[in-house]
PDB file of C-alpha atoms in Angstrom:
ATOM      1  CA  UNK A  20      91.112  63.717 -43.684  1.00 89.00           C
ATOM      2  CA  UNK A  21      91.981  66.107 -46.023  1.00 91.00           C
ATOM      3  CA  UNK A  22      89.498  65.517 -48.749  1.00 92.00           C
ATOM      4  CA  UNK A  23      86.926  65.570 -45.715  1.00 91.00           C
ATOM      5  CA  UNK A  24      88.276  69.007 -44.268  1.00 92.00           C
ATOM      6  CA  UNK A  25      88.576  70.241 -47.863  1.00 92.00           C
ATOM      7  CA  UNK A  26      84.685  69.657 -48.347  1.00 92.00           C
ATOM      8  CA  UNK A  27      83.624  71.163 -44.990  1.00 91.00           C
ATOM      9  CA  UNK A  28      85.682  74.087 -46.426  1.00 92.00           C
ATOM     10  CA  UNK A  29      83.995  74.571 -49.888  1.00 91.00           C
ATOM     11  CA  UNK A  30      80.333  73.601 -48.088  1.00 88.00           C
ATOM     12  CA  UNK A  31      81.175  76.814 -45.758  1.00 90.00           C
ATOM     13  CA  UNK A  32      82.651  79.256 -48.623  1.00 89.00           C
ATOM     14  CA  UNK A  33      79.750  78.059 -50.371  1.00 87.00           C
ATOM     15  CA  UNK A  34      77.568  79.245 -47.869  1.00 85.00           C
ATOM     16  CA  UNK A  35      78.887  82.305 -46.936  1.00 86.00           C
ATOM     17  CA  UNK A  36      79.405  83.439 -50.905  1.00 86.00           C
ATOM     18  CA  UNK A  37      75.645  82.076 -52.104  1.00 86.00           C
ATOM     19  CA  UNK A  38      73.733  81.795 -49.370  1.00 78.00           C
ATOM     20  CA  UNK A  39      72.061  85.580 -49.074  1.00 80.00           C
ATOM     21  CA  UNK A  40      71.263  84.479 -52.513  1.00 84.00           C
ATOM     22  CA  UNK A  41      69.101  81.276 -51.962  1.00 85.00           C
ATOM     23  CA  UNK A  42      65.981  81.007 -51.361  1.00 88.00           C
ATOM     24  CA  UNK A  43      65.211  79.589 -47.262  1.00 87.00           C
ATOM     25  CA  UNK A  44      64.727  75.953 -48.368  1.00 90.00           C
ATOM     26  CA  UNK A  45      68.132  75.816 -50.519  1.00 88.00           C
ATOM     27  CA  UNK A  46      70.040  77.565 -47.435  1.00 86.00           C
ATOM     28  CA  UNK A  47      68.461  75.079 -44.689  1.00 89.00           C
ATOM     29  CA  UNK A  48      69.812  72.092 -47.010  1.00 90.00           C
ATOM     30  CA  UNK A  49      73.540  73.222 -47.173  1.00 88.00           C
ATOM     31  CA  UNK A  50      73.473  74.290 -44.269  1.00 90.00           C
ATOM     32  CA  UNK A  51      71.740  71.048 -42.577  1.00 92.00           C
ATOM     33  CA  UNK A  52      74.439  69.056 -45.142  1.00 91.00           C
ATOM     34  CA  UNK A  53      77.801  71.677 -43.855  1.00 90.00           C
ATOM     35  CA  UNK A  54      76.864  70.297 -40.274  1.00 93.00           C
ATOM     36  CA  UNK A  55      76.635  66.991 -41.275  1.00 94.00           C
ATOM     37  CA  UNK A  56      80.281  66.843 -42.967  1.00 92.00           C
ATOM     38  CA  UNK A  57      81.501  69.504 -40.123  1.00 93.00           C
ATOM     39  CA  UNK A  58      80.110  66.676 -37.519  1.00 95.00           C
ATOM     40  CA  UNK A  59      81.592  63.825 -39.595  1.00 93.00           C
ATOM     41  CA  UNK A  60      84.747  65.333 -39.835  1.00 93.00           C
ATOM     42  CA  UNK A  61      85.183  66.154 -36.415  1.00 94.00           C
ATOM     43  CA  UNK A  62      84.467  62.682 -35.321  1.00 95.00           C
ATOM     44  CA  UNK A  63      87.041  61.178 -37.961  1.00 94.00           C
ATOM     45  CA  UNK A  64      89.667  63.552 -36.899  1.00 94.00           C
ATOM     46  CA  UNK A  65      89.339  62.698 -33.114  1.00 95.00           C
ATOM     47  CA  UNK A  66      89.517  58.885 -33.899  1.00 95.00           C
ATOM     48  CA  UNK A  67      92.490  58.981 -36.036  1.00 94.00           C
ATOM     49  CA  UNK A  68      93.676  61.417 -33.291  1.00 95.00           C
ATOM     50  CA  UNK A  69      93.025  59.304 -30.171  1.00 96.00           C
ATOM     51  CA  UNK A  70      94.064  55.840 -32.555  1.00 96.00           C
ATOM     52  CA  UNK A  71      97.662  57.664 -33.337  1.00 96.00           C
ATOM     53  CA  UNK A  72      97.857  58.268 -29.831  1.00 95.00           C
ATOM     54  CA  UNK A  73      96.749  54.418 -28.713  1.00 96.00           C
ATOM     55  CA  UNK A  74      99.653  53.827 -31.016  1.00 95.00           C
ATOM     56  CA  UNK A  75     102.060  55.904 -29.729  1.00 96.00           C
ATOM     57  CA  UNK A  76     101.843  55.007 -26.130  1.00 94.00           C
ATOM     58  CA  UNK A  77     101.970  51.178 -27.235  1.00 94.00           C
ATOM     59  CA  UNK A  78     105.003  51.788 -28.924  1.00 94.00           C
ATOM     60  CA  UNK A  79     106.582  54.097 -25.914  1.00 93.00           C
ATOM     61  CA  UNK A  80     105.674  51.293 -23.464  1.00 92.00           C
ATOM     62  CA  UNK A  81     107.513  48.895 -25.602  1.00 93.00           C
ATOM     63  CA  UNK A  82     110.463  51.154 -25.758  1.00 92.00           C
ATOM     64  CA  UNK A  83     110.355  51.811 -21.802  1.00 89.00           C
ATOM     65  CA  UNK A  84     110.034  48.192 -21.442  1.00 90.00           C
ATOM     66  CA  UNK A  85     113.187  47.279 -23.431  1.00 92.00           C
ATOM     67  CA  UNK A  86     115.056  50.348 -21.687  1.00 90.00           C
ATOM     68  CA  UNK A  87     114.100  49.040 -17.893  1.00 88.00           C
ATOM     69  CA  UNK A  88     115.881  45.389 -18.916  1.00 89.00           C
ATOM     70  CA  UNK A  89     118.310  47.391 -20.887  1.00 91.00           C
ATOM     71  CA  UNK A  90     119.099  49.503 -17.278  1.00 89.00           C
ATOM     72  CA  UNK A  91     118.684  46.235 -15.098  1.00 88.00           C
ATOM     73  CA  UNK A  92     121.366  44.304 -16.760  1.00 90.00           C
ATOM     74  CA  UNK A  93     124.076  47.108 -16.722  1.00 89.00           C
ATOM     75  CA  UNK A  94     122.896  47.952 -13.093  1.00 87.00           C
ATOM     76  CA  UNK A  95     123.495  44.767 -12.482  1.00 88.00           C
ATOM     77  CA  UNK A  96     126.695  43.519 -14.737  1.00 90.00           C
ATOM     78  CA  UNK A  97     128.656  47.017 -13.374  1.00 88.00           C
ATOM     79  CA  UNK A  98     127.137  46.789  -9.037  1.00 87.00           C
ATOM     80  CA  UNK A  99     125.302  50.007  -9.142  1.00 84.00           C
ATOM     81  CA  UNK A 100     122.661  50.281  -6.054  1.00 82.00           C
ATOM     82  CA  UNK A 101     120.178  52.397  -7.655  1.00 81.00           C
ATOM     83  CA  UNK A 102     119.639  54.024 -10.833  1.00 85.00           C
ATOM     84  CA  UNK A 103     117.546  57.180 -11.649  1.00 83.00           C
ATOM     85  CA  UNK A 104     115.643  58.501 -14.229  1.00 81.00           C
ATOM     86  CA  UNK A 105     117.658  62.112 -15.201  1.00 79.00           C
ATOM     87  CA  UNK A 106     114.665  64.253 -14.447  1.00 79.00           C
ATOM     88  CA  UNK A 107     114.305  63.181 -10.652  1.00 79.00           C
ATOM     89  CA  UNK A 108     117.614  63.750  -9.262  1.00 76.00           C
ATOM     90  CA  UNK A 109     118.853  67.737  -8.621  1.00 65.00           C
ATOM     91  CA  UNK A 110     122.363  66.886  -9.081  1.00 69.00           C
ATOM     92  CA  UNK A 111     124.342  64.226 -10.129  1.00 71.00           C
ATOM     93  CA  UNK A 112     127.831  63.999 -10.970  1.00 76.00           C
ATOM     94  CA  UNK A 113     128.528  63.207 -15.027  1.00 80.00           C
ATOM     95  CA  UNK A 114     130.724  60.673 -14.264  1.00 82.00           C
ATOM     96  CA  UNK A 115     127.754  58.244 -12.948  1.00 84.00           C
ATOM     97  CA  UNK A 116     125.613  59.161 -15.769  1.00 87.00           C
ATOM     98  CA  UNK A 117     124.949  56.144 -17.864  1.00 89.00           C
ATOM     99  CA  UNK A 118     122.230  57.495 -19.905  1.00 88.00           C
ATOM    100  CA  UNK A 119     124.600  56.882 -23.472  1.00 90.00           C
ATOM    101  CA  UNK A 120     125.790  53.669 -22.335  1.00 90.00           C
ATOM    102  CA  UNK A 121     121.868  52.523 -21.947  1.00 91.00           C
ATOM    103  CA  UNK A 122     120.937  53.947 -25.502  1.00 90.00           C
ATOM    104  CA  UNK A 123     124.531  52.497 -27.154  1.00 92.00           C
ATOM    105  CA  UNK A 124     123.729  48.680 -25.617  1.00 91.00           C
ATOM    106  CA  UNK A 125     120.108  49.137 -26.451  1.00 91.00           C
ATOM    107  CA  UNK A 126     120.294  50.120 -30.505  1.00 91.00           C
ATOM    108  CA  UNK A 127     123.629  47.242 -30.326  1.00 92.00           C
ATOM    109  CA  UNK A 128     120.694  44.925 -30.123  1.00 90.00           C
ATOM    110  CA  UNK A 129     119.138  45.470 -32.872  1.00 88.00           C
ATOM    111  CA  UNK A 130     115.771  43.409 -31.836  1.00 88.00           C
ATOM    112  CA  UNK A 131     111.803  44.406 -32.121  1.00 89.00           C
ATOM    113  CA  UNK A 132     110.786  46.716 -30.104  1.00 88.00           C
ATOM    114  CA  UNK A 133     109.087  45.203 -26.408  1.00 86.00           C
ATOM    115  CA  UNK A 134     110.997  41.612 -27.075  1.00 87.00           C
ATOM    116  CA  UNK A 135     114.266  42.677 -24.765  1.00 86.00           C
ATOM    117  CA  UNK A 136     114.635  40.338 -22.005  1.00 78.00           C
ATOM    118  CA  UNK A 137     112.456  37.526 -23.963  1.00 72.00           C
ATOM    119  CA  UNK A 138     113.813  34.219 -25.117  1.00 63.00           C
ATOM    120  CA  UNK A 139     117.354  32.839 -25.457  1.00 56.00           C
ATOM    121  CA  UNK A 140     119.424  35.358 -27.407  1.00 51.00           C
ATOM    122  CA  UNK A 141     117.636  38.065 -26.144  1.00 50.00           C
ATOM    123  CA  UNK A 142     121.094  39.999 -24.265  1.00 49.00           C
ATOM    124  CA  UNK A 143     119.472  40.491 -20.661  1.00 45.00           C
ATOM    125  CA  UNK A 144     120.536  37.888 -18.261  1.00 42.00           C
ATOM    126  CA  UNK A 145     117.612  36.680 -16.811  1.00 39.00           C
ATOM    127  CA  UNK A 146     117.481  36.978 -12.967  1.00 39.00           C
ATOM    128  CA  UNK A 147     117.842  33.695 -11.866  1.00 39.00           C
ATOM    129  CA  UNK A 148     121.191  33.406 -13.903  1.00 40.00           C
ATOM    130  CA  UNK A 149     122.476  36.442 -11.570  1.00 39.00           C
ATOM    131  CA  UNK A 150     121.479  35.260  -8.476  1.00 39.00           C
ATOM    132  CA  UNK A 151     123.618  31.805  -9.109  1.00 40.00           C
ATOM    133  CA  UNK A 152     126.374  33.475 -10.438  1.00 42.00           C
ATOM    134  CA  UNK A 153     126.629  35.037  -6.823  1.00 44.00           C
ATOM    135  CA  UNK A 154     126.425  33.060  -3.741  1.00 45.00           C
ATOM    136  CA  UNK A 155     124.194  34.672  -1.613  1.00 47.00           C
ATOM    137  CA  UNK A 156     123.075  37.635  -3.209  1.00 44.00           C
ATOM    138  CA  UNK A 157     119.836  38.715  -2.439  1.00 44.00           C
ATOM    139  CA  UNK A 158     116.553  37.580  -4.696  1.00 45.00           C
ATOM    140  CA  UNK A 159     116.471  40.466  -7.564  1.00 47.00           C
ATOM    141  CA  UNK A 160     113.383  42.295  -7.038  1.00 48.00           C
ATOM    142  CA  UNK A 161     111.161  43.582  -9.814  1.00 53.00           C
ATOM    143  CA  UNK A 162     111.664  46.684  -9.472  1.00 49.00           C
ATOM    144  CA  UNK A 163     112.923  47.548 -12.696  1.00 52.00           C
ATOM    145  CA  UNK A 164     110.110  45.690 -14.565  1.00 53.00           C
ATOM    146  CA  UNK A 165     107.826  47.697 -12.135  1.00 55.00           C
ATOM    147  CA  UNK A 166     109.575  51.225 -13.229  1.00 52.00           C
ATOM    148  CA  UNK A 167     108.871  50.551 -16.765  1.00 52.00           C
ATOM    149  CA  UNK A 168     104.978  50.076 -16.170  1.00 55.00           C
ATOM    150  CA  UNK A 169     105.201  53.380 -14.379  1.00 55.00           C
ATOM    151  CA  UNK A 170     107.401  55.403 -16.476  1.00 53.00           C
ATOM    152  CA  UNK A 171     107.034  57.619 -19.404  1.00 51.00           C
ATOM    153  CA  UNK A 172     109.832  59.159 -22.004  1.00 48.00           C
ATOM    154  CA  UNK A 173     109.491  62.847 -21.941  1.00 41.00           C
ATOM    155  CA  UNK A 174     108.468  64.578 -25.250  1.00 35.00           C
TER     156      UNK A 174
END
């Protein structure tokens, strides 16, 4: 990208330093071949631009993925009800924040990113597993697999 930018650069020096000087043919064809780079350059720096971002929101859905069975097995190993995302409560009192619990347990695992909750080994209970280890307990729902479709990390 930067050998591209750097010859749309010299193309429009070039232009503005010589191109009183040329005669209307010679002008036309740098200019016509400043567009074409300019054009070309554009269009490479929005792919790479829109590819890093594919990449980045594949990785952050991994990541939200992991956290989700991360914050289902804690919510569920320690009896909370509910657990919230920081940013939508007003108030909360410190004491109930597990936010460096869920980041401690997560980088304990030491696993790929997105494989949390997959396979034996993986550290996340598997629902079924919770529900016999207490008589009568309700079904767990989804809802924390759900969350993680739904939620982003903040930048």
């Amino acid at each position: 990208m930067q050998r591209q930018q750097n010859e749309v650069q010299s193309l429009k020096d070039e232009m503005e330093k010589k191109g009183m000087l040329m005669n209307a043919d010679q002008r036309q064809s740098l200019q016509e071949r400043y567009m074409d780079k300019l054009k070309n350059f554009e269009r490479d720096y929005k792919d790479s631009k829109d590819e890093l971002q594919a990449k980045d929101q594949e990785i952050t859905a991994k990541i939200v993925h992991d956290l989700a069975q991360v914050i289902r097995t804690l919510g569920e190993r320690d009896s909370y009800t509910m657990v919230f995302e920081k940013g939508s409560i007003l108030w909360g009192a410190p004491s109930i924040d597990i936010t460096d619990q869920v980041i401690r347990n997560y980088n304990t695992m030491h696993v790929p990113i997105g494989t949390v909750g997959e396979g034996p080994g993986s550290g996340v209970r598997p629902a079924s597993s919770v529900q016999s280890e207490q008589p009568g307990a309700p079904v767990p729902s989804q809802f924390g697999s759900d969350a993680a479709k739904k939620s982003t990390i903040s930048k």
